[in-house]
Short mmCIF file of C-alpha atoms and ligand atoms in Angstrom, two decimals:
data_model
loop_
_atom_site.label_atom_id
_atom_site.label_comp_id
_atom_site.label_asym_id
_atom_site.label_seq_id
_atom_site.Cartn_x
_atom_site.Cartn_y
_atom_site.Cartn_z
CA UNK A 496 101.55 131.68 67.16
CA UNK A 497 99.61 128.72 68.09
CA UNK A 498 98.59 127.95 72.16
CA UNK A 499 98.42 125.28 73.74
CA UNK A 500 95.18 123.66 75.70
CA UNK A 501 94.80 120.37 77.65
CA UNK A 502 92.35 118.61 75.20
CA UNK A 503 92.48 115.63 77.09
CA UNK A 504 92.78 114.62 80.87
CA UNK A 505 92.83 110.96 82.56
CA UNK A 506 93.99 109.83 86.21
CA UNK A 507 94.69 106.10 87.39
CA UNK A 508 95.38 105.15 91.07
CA UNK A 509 95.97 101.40 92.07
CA UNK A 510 93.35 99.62 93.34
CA UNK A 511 94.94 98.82 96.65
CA UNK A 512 94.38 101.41 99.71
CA UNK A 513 96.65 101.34 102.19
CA UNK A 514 95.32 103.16 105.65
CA UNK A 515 97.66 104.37 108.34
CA UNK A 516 96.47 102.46 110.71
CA UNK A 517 97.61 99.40 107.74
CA UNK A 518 101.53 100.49 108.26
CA UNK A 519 101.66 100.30 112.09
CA UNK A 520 102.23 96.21 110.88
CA UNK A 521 105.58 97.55 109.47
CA UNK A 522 106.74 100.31 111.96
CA UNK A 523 106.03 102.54 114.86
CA UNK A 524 103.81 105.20 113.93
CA UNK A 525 100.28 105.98 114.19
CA UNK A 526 96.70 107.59 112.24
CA UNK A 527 96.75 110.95 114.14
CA UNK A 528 100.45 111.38 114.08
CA UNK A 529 100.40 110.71 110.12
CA UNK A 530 97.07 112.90 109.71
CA UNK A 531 98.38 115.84 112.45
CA UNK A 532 101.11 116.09 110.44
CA UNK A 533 100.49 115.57 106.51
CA UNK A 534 97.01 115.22 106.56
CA UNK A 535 97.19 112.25 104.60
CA UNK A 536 94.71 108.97 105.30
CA UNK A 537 95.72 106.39 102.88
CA UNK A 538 97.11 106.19 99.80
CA UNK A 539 97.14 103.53 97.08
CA UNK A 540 99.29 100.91 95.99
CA UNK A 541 100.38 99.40 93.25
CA UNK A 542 100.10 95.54 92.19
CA UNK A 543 103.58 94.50 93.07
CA UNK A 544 104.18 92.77 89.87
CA UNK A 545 101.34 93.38 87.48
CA UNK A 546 101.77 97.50 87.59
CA UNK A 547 104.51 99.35 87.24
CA UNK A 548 104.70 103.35 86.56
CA UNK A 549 104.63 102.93 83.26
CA UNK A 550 101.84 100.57 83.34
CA UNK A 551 100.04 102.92 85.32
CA UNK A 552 101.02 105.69 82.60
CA UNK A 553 99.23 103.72 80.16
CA UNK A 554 96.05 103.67 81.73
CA UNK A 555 95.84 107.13 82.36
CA UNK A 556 97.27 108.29 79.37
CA UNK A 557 94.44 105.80 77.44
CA UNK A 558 91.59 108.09 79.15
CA UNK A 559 93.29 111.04 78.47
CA UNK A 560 93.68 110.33 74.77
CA UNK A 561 90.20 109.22 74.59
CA UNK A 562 88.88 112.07 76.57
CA UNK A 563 90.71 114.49 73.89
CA UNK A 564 88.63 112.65 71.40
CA UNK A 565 92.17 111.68 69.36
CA UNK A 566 93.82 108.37 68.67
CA UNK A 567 97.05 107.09 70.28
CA UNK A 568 98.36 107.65 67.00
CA UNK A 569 97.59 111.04 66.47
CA UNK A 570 100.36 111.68 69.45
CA UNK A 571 103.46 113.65 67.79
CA UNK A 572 105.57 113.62 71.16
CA UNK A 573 105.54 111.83 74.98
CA UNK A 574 106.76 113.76 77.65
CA UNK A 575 107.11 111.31 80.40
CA UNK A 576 108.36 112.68 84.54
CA UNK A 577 108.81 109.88 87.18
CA UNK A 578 111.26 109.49 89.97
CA UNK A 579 110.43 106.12 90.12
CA UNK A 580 110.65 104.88 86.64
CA UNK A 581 111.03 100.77 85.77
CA UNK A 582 114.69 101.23 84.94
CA UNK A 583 117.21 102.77 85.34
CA UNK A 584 117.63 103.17 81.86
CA UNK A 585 116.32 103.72 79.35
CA UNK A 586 113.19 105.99 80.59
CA UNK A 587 109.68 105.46 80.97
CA UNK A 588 108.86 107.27 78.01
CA UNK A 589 110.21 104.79 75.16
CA UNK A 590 107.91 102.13 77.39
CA UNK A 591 105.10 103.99 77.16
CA UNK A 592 105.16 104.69 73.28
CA UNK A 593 105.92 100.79 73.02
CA UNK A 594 103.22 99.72 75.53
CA UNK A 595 100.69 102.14 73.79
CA UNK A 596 101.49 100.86 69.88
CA UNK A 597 102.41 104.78 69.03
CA UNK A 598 104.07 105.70 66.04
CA UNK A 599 108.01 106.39 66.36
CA UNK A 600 107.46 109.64 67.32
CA UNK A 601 110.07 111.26 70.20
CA UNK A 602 110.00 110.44 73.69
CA UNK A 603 110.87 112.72 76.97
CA UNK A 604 111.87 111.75 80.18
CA UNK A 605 111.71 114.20 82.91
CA UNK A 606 113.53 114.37 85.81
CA UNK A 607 112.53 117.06 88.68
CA UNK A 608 110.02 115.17 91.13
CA UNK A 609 107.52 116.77 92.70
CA UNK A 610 107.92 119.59 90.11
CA UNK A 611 108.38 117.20 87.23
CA UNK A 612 104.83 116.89 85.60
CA UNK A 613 105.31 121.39 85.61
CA UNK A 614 108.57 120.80 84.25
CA UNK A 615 107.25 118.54 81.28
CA UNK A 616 103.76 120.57 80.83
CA UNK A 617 106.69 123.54 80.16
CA UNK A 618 108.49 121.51 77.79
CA UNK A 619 105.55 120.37 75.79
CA UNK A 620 104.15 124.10 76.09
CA UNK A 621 106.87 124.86 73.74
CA UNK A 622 107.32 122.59 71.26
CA UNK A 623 103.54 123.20 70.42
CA UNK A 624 104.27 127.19 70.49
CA UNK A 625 106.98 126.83 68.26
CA UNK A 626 104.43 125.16 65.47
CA UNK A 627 106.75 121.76 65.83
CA UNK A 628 103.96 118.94 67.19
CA UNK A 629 99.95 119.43 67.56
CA UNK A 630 99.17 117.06 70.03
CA UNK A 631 101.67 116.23 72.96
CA UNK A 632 101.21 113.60 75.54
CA UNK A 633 102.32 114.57 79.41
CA UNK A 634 102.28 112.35 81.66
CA UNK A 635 103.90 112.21 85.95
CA UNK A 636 103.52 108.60 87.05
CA UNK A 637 105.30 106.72 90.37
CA UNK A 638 105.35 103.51 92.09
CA UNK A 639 106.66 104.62 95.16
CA UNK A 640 105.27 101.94 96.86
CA UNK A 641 108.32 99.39 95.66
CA UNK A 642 111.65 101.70 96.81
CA UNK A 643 110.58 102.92 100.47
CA UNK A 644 111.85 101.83 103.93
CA UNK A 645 108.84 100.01 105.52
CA UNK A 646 110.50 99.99 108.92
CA UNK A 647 110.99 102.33 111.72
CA UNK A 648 113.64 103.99 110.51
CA UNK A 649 112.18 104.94 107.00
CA UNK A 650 108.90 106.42 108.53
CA UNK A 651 109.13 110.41 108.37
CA UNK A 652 109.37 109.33 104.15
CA UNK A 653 107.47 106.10 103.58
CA UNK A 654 104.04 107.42 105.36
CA UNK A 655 103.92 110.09 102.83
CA UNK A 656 103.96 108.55 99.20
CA UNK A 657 101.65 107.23 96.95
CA UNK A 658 101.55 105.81 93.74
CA UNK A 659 99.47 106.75 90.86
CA UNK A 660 99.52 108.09 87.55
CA UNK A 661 97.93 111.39 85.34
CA UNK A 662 98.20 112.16 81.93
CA UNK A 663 97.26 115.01 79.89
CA UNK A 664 96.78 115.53 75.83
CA UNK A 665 98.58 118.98 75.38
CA UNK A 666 96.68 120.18 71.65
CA UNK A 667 97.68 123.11 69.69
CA UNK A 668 94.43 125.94 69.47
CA UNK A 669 94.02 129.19 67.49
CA UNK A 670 91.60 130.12 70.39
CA UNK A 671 93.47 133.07 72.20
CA UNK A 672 90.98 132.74 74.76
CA UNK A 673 91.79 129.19 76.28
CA UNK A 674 94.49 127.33 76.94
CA UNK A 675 98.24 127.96 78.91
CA UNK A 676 99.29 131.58 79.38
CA UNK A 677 102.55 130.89 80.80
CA UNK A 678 104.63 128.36 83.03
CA UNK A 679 107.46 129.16 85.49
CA UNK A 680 110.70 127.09 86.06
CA UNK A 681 113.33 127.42 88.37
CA UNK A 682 115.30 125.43 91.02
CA UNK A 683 118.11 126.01 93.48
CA UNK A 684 120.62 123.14 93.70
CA UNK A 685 121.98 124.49 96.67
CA UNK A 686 119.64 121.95 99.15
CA UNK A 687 119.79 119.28 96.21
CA UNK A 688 120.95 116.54 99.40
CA UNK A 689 117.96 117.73 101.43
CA UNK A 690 115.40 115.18 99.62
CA UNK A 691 117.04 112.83 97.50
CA UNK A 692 117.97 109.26 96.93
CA UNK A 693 121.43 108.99 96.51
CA UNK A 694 122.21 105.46 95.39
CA UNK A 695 122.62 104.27 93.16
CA UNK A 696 124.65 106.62 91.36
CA UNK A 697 127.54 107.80 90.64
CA UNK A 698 129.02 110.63 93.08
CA UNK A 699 131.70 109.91 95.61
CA UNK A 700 130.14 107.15 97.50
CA UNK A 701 128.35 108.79 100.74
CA UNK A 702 127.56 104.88 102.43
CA UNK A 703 130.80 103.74 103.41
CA UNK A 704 133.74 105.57 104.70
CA UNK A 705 137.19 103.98 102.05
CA UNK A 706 139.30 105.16 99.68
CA UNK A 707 138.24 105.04 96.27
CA UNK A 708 141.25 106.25 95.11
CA UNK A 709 142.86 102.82 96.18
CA UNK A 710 139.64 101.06 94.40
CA UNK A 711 140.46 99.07 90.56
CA UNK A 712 137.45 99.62 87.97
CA UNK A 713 135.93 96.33 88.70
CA UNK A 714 135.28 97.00 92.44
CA UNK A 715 134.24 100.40 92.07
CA UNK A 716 132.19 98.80 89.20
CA UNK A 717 130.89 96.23 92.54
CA UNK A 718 130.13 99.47 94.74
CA UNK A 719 127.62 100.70 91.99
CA UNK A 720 124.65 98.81 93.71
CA UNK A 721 126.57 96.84 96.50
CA UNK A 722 125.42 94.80 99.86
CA UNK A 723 127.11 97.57 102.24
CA UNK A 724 124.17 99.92 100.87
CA UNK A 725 121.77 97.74 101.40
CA UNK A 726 122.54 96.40 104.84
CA UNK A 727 123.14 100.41 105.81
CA UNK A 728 119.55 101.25 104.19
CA UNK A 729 121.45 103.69 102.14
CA UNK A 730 119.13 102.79 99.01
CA UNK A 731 116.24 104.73 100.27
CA UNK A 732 115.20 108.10 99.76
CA UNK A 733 116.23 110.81 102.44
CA UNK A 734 114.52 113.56 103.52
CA UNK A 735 114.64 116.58 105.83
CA UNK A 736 111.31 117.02 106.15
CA UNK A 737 111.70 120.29 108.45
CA UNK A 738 113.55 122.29 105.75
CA UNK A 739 111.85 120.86 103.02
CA UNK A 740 108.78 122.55 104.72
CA UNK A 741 110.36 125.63 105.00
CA UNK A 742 111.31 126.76 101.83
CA UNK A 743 108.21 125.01 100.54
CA UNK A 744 105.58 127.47 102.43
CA UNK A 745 108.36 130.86 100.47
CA UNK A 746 108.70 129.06 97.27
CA UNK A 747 104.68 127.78 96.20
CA UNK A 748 103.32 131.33 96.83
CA UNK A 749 106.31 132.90 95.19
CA UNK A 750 105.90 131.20 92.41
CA UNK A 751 101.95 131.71 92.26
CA UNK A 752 102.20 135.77 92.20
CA UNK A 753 104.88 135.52 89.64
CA UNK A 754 102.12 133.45 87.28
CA UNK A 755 99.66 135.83 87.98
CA UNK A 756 101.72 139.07 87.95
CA UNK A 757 102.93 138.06 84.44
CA UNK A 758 99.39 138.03 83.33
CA UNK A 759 97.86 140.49 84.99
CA UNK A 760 95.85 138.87 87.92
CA UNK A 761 95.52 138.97 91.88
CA UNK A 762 94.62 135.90 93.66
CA UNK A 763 90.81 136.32 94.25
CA UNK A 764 91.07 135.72 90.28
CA UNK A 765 91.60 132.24 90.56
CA UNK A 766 89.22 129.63 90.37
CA UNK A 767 91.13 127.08 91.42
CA UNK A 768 94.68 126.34 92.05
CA UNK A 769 95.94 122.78 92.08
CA UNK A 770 99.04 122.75 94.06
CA UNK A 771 101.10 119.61 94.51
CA UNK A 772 99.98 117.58 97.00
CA UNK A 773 103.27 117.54 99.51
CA UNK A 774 101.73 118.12 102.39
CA UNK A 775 98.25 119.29 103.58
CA UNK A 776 99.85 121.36 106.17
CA UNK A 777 101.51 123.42 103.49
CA UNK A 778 98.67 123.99 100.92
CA UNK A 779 96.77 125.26 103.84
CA UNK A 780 99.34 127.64 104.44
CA UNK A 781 99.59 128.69 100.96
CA UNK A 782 96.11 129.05 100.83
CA UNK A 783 95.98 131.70 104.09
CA UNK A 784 98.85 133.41 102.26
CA UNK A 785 97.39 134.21 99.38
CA UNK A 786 93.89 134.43 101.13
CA UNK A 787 91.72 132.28 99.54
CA UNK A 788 88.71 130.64 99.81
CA UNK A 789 88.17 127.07 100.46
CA UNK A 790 86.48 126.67 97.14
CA UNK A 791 89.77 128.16 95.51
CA UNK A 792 92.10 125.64 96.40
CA UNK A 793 91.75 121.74 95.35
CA UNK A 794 93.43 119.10 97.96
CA UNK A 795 93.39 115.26 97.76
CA UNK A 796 96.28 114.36 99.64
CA UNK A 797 94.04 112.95 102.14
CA UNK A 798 93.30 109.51 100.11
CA UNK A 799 96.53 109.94 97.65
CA UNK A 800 99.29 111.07 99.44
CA UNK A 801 102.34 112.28 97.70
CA UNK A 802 102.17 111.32 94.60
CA UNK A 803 105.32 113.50 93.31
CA UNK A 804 105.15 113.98 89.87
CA UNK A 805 101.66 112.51 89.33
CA UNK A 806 99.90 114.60 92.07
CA UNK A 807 99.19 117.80 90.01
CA UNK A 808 97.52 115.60 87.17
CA UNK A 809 95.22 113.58 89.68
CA UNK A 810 93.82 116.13 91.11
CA UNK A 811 93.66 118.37 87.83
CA UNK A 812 91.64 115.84 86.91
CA UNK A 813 90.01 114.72 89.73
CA UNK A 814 88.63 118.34 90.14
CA UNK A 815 87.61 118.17 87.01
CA UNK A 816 85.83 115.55 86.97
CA UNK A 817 84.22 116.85 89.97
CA UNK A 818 82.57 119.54 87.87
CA UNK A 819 84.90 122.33 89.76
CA UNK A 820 86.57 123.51 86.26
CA UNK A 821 84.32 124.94 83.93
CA UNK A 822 85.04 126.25 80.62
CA UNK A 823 86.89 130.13 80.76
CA UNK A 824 88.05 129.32 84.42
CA UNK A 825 91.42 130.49 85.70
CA UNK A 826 93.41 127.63 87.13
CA UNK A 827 96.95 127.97 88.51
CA UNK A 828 98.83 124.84 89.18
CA UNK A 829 102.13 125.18 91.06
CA UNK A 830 105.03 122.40 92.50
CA UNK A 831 107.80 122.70 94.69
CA UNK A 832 110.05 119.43 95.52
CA UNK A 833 113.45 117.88 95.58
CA UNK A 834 116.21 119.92 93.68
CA UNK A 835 114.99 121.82 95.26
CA UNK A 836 112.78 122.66 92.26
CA UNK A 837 109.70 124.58 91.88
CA UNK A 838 107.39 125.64 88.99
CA UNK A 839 103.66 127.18 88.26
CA UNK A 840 101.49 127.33 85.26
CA UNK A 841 98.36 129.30 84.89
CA UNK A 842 96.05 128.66 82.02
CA UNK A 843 92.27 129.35 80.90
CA UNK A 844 89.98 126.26 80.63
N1 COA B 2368 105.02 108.31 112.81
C1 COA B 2368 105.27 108.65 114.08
N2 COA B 2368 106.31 109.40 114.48
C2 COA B 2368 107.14 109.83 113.50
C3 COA B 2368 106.93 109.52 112.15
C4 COA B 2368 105.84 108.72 111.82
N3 COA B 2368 105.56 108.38 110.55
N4 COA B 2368 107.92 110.10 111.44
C5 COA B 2368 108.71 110.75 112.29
N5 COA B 2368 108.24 110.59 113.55
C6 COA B 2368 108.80 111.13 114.79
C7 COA B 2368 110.26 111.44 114.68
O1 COA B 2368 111.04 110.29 114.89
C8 COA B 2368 110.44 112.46 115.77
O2 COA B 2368 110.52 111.80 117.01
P1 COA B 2368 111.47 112.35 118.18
O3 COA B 2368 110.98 113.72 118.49
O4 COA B 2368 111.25 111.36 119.26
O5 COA B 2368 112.84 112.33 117.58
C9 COA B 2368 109.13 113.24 115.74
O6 COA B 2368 108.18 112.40 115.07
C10 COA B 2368 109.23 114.55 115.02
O7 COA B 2368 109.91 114.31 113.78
P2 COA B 2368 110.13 115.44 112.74
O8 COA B 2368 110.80 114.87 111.53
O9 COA B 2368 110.77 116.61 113.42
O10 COA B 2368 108.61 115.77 112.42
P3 COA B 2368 108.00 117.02 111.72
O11 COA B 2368 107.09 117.69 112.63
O12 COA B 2368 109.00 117.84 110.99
O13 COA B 2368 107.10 116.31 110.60
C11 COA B 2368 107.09 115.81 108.27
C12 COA B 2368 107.70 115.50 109.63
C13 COA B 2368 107.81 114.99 107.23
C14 COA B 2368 105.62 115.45 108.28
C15 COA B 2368 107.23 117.33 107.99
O14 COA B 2368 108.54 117.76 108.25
C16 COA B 2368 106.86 117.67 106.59
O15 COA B 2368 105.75 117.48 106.16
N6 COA B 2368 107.79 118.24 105.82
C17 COA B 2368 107.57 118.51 104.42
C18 COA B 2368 107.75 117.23 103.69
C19 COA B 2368 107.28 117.30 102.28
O16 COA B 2368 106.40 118.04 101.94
N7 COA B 2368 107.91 116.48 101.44
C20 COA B 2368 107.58 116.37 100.09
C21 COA B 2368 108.16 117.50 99.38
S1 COA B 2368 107.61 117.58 97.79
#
């Protein structure tokens, strides 16, 4: 049965930095609350018209191709997570494949946030196991920057996210030595409200209090995306960042052991893990958990923030590019977001 290895890895992060001190202009907070807190600096942001996440996608998706020593059309399959995509439909995916001249070949979209580019990595793990495509391109990209609350009110969220893209070529190999050993999945939909944007969408309208029931087609059709949601702010994400801390700091190192049990490791056998960057506070606690060294653990939320489903790949490949991976290491690379969803993979360079 064939394996699959990341042939291929490319990051792209806007050009703009945006400092803490930069959003006291827009609301009430401040540098050491933000860095106290999240540890997070800046973050970039995208051009407001000239990038969008799939524009972003391109670029690193073009590095990763080209890193992988492959074409754009040598790419059998996309497999494409954003929570921020360019429409609402249809997906970022069929954008990408049209924006990067590929063949007609399937597109993906994933839809698990912080946990998505795991989620899609999983996918794509699969379809090259199975024999079905050779070379797969995964990608987590978000332009946050363009649906947050930039006042007051919005701050415990909009301090926190970045935008940015990664992209990895996912190859088939013979080589039993390298490559994925085995990803995780799982999610409990239980604290789905907990971080979420709600509107639009379809569920029984949580921004005004009215009787739908009473409501014709065309002015429920109206309420879709309506002026009463915007004037109430009720088109921004929510987030309660307390629990969403809490069951983050059970579910990353969780998730970890059960990568490593399944294969036969302990901790001190990693060479680095890449967690998602959510929150400095809570990779440092996963890190004491599982007691390891500084060197063990890769963080870059500091100049990124959260970059949901584009922070694994940016600082996969950011630590790569670094010279911190070397060929036979053990890296583990593990997500826990909105869903709530979680996921880990653990694979040999
Ligand atoms: N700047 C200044 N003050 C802020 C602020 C900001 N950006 N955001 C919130 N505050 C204020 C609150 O209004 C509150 O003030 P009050 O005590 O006067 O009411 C106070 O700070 C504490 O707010 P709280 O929300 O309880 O803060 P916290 O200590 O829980 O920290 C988070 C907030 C978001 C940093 C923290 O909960 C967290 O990191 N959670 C995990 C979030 C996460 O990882 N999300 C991504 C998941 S993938």
């Amino acid at each position: 049965m064939p394996r699959s290895k990341i042939a291929g890895i490319g990051m792209y992060v806007p050009e703009k930095v945006v400092t803490n001190n930069e959003l006291k202009q827009y609301m009430d907070t401040d540098d050491q609350w933000i860095q106290e807190r999240t540890g997070i600096q800046e973050r970039h942001y995208a051009h407001r018209t000239e990038e969008t996440t799939t524009t972003m996608a391109v670029e690193a998706a073009s590095i990763a191709i080209k890193r992988a020593g492959i074409s754009a059309a040598d790419i059998d399959f996309i497999v494409f997570a954003t929570l921020s995509p360019d429409y609402y439909f249809p997906g970022c995916g069929v954008l990408l494949q049209r924006a990067m001249k590929m063949k007609e070949i399937g597109a993906l979209d994933v839809r698990n946030q912080c946990s998505g580019f795991l989620y899609a990595l999983s996918v794509a793990d699969q379809f090259i196991k199975t024999g079905m495509y050779k070379n797969i391109l995964v990608v987590g990209s978000e332009k946050h920057s363009f649906g947050l609350d930039f006042t007051t009110r919005g701050r415990n969220i909009s301090v926190i996210f970045g935008d940015g893209a990664g992209a990895v070529v996912l190859q088939a190999t013979e080589n039993e030595q390298s490559g994925i050993l085995s990803t995780h999945l799982h999610s409990d939909g239980e604290s789905a409200e907990i971080l979420a944007m709600y509107n639009p969408g379809t569920h029984a309208n949580h921004w005004a209090e009215k009787n739908y029931a009473a409501f014709d087609e065309a002015e429920i059709g109206q309420m879709f995306m309506s002026h009463t949601m915007i004037d109430q702010a009720q088109n921004f994400p929510f987030m309660d960042g307390q629990s969403v801390f809490k069951k983050a700091v059970v579910k990353f190192p969780e998730v970890i052991m059960e990568a490593l049990y399944k294969n036969g490791y302990n901790p001190s056998d990693i060479n680095l893990l890449i967690p998602h960057q959510a929150n400095l506070r809570i990779s440092q606690f996963v890190q004491q958990k599982l007691k390891l060294r500084d060197d063990q653990v890769y963080n870059n939320i500091q100049h990124y923030g959260n970059t949901t489903a584009a922070s694994v790949p940016i600082a996969l490949c950011e630590a790569w590019q670094k010279g911190m991976i070397k060929e036979g290491d053990l890296v583990c690379l593990a997500a826990f977001g909105s869903g709530f969803t979680w996921a880990s993979a653990l694979l040999k360079w």
